[in-house]
Amino acid sequence: LSADPQTFSRYREVEVIHARWAMLGALGCITPELLAKNGVPFGEAVWFKAGAQIFQDGGLNYLGNENLVHAQSILATLAVQVLLMGAVEAYRANGGVPGGFGED
């Protein structure tokens, strides 16, 4: 991977970050289907079809309840995601590593 210890350390840190996002993504794929099987009403619980609901009339209701989050604009949803991801990455880049992961 790398003969330089500093480069190797950076690669390790980046892979830990990628693994965390992958685990969150997997959880986001599985959770709606499990909840739907246990009686929570969803418009579409299958992860690769769920995002298309935002383009339907009335938008997308999270957990089947329009009082929680009622998304009607893909641009607004994208903006919120970019802001939240940017905040998390800025926190991490400024030394705020939760739980001490990635520290030697």
PDB file of C-alpha atoms in Angstrom:
ATOM      1  CA  LEU A   1       0.000   0.000   0.000  1.00  0.00           C
ATOM      2  CA  SER A   2       2.652   2.481   0.982  1.00  0.00           C
ATOM      3  CA  ALA A   3       6.276   2.467   2.063  1.00  0.00           C
ATOM      4  CA  ASP A   4       5.782   5.798   3.820  1.00  0.00           C
ATOM      5  CA  PRO A   5       4.202   5.437   7.312  1.00  0.00           C
ATOM      6  CA  GLN A   6       2.428   8.800   7.058  1.00  0.00           C
ATOM      7  CA  THR A   7       0.813   7.914   3.746  1.00  0.00           C
ATOM      8  CA  PHE A   8      -0.195   4.518   5.115  1.00  0.00           C
ATOM      9  CA  SER A   9      -1.761   6.208   8.151  1.00  0.00           C
ATOM     10  CA  ARG A  10      -3.746   8.539   5.881  1.00  0.00           C
ATOM     11  CA  TYR A  11      -4.942   5.608   3.740  1.00  0.00           C
ATOM     12  CA  ARG A  12      -6.032   3.799   6.903  1.00  0.00           C
ATOM     13  CA  GLU A  13      -7.975   6.823   8.131  1.00  0.00           C
ATOM     14  CA  VAL A  14      -9.738   7.237   4.783  1.00  0.00           C
ATOM     15  CA  GLU A  15     -10.691   3.548   4.663  1.00  0.00           C
ATOM     16  CA  VAL A  16     -12.190   3.748   8.170  1.00  0.00           C
ATOM     17  CA  ILE A  17     -14.288   6.708   7.016  1.00  0.00           C
ATOM     18  CA  HIS A  18     -15.440   4.795   3.916  1.00  0.00           C
ATOM     19  CA  ALA A  19     -16.319   1.777   6.055  1.00  0.00           C
ATOM     20  CA  ARG A  20     -18.446   3.927   8.385  1.00  0.00           C
ATOM     21  CA  TRP A  21     -20.428   5.403   5.480  1.00  0.00           C
ATOM     22  CA  ALA A  22     -20.861   1.935   3.959  1.00  0.00           C
ATOM     23  CA  MET A  23     -22.250   0.594   7.237  1.00  0.00           C
ATOM     24  CA  LEU A  24     -24.689   3.508   7.474  1.00  0.00           C
ATOM     25  CA  GLY A  25     -25.742   2.909   3.870  1.00  0.00           C
ATOM     26  CA  ALA A  26     -26.358  -0.781   4.536  1.00  0.00           C
ATOM     27  CA  LEU A  27     -28.409   0.107   7.603  1.00  0.00           C
ATOM     28  CA  GLY A  28     -30.409   2.564   5.514  1.00  0.00           C
ATOM     29  CA  CYS A  29     -31.167  -0.169   2.974  1.00  0.00           C
ATOM     30  CA  ILE A  30     -32.216  -2.813   5.472  1.00  0.00           C
ATOM     31  CA  THR A  31     -34.143  -0.793   8.082  1.00  0.00           C
ATOM     32  CA  PRO A  32     -37.099   0.343   5.912  1.00  0.00           C
ATOM     33  CA  GLU A  33     -37.691  -3.193   4.659  1.00  0.00           C
ATOM     34  CA  LEU A  34     -37.607  -4.609   8.196  1.00  0.00           C
ATOM     35  CA  LEU A  35     -39.980  -1.922   9.462  1.00  0.00           C
ATOM     36  CA  ALA A  36     -42.367  -2.497   6.541  1.00  0.00           C
ATOM     37  CA  LYS A  37     -42.457  -6.225   7.291  1.00  0.00           C
ATOM     38  CA  ASN A  38     -43.384  -5.394  10.883  1.00  0.00           C
ATOM     39  CA  GLY A  39     -46.353  -3.189  10.025  1.00  0.00           C
ATOM     40  CA  VAL A  40     -44.916   0.327   9.611  1.00  0.00           C
ATOM     41  CA  PRO A  41     -46.597   1.780   6.505  1.00  0.00           C
ATOM     42  CA  PHE A  42     -44.221   2.841   3.727  1.00  0.00           C
ATOM     43  CA  GLY A  43     -44.953   3.993   0.223  1.00  0.00           C
ATOM     44  CA  GLU A  44     -42.044   1.906  -1.028  1.00  0.00           C
ATOM     45  CA  ALA A  45     -39.664   0.201   1.385  1.00  0.00           C
ATOM     46  CA  VAL A  46     -37.289  -1.318  -1.169  1.00  0.00           C
ATOM     47  CA  TRP A  47     -34.166   0.864  -1.105  1.00  0.00           C
ATOM     48  CA  PHE A  48     -33.609   1.166  -4.855  1.00  0.00           C
ATOM     49  CA  LYS A  49     -37.218   2.248  -5.459  1.00  0.00           C
ATOM     50  CA  ALA A  50     -37.726   4.495  -2.429  1.00  0.00           C
ATOM     51  CA  GLY A  51     -36.057   7.621  -3.827  1.00  0.00           C
ATOM     52  CA  ALA A  52     -38.423   7.785  -6.802  1.00  0.00           C
ATOM     53  CA  GLN A  53     -41.304   8.655  -4.458  1.00  0.00           C
ATOM     54  CA  ILE A  54     -40.098  12.247  -4.256  1.00  0.00           C
ATOM     55  CA  PHE A  55     -41.142  12.724  -7.896  1.00  0.00           C
ATOM     56  CA  GLN A  56     -44.736  11.582  -7.263  1.00  0.00           C
ATOM     57  CA  ASP A  57     -47.566  14.024  -6.577  1.00  0.00           C
ATOM     58  CA  GLY A  58     -47.400  14.966  -2.922  1.00  0.00           C
ATOM     59  CA  GLY A  59     -43.721  14.176  -2.513  1.00  0.00           C
ATOM     60  CA  LEU A  60     -42.107  11.766  -0.085  1.00  0.00           C
ATOM     61  CA  ASN A  61     -43.305  11.119   3.461  1.00  0.00           C
ATOM     62  CA  TYR A  62     -40.662   9.622   5.720  1.00  0.00           C
ATOM     63  CA  LEU A  63     -41.917   6.593   7.669  1.00  0.00           C
ATOM     64  CA  GLY A  64     -45.237   7.052   5.875  1.00  0.00           C
ATOM     65  CA  ASN A  65     -46.094  10.074   8.041  1.00  0.00           C
ATOM     66  CA  GLU A  66     -46.226  13.544   6.481  1.00  0.00           C
ATOM     67  CA  ASN A  67     -45.899  15.158   9.909  1.00  0.00           C
ATOM     68  CA  LEU A  68     -42.299  13.910  10.317  1.00  0.00           C
ATOM     69  CA  VAL A  69     -40.502  14.987   7.149  1.00  0.00           C
ATOM     70  CA  HIS A  70     -42.416  15.805   3.999  1.00  0.00           C
ATOM     71  CA  ALA A  71     -39.948  16.133   1.124  1.00  0.00           C
ATOM     72  CA  GLN A  72     -41.290  17.650  -2.078  1.00  0.00           C
ATOM     73  CA  SER A  73     -38.143  19.044  -3.675  1.00  0.00           C
ATOM     74  CA  ILE A  74     -35.151  16.987  -4.756  1.00  0.00           C
ATOM     75  CA  LEU A  75     -33.045  20.174  -4.746  1.00  0.00           C
ATOM     76  CA  ALA A  76     -33.944  20.979  -1.136  1.00  0.00           C
ATOM     77  CA  THR A  77     -33.204  17.384  -0.131  1.00  0.00           C
ATOM     78  CA  LEU A  78     -29.845  17.546  -1.905  1.00  0.00           C
ATOM     79  CA  ALA A  79     -28.989  20.863  -0.223  1.00  0.00           C
ATOM     80  CA  VAL A  80     -29.773  19.483   3.250  1.00  0.00           C
ATOM     81  CA  GLN A  81     -27.672  16.382   2.595  1.00  0.00           C
ATOM     82  CA  VAL A  82     -24.720  18.456   1.351  1.00  0.00           C
ATOM     83  CA  LEU A  83     -24.912  20.721   4.417  1.00  0.00           C
ATOM     84  CA  LEU A  84     -25.134  17.819   6.868  1.00  0.00           C
ATOM     85  CA  MET A  85     -22.329  15.854   5.191  1.00  0.00           C
ATOM     86  CA  GLY A  86     -20.190  18.987   5.041  1.00  0.00           C
ATOM     87  CA  ALA A  87     -20.712  19.636   8.748  1.00  0.00           C
ATOM     88  CA  VAL A  88     -19.749  16.074   9.666  1.00  0.00           C
ATOM     89  CA  GLU A  89     -16.657  16.134   7.469  1.00  0.00           C
ATOM     90  CA  ALA A  90     -15.612  19.568   8.790  1.00  0.00           C
ATOM     91  CA  TYR A  91     -15.935  18.262  12.351  1.00  0.00           C
ATOM     92  CA  ARG A  92     -13.813  15.232  11.470  1.00  0.00           C
ATOM     93  CA  ALA A  93     -11.209  17.276   9.564  1.00  0.00           C
ATOM     94  CA  ASN A  94     -10.788  19.639  12.527  1.00  0.00           C
ATOM     95  CA  GLY A  95      -9.842  16.799  14.859  1.00  0.00           C
ATOM     96  CA  GLY A  96     -13.273  15.840  16.183  1.00  0.00           C
ATOM     97  CA  VAL A  97     -13.039  12.070  15.808  1.00  0.00           C
ATOM     98  CA  PRO A  98     -15.856  10.511  17.865  1.00  0.00           C
ATOM     99  CA  GLY A  99     -14.877   7.596  20.039  1.00  0.00           C
ATOM    100  CA  GLY A 100     -11.164   7.980  19.385  1.00  0.00           C
ATOM    101  CA  PHE A 101     -11.286   5.935  16.179  1.00  0.00           C
ATOM    102  CA  GLY A 102      -8.495   6.581  13.741  1.00  0.00           C
ATOM    103  CA  GLU A 103      -6.096   7.682  16.466  1.00  0.00           C
ATOM    104  CA  ASP A 104      -2.928   5.759  17.147  1.00  0.00           C
TER     105      ASP A 104
END
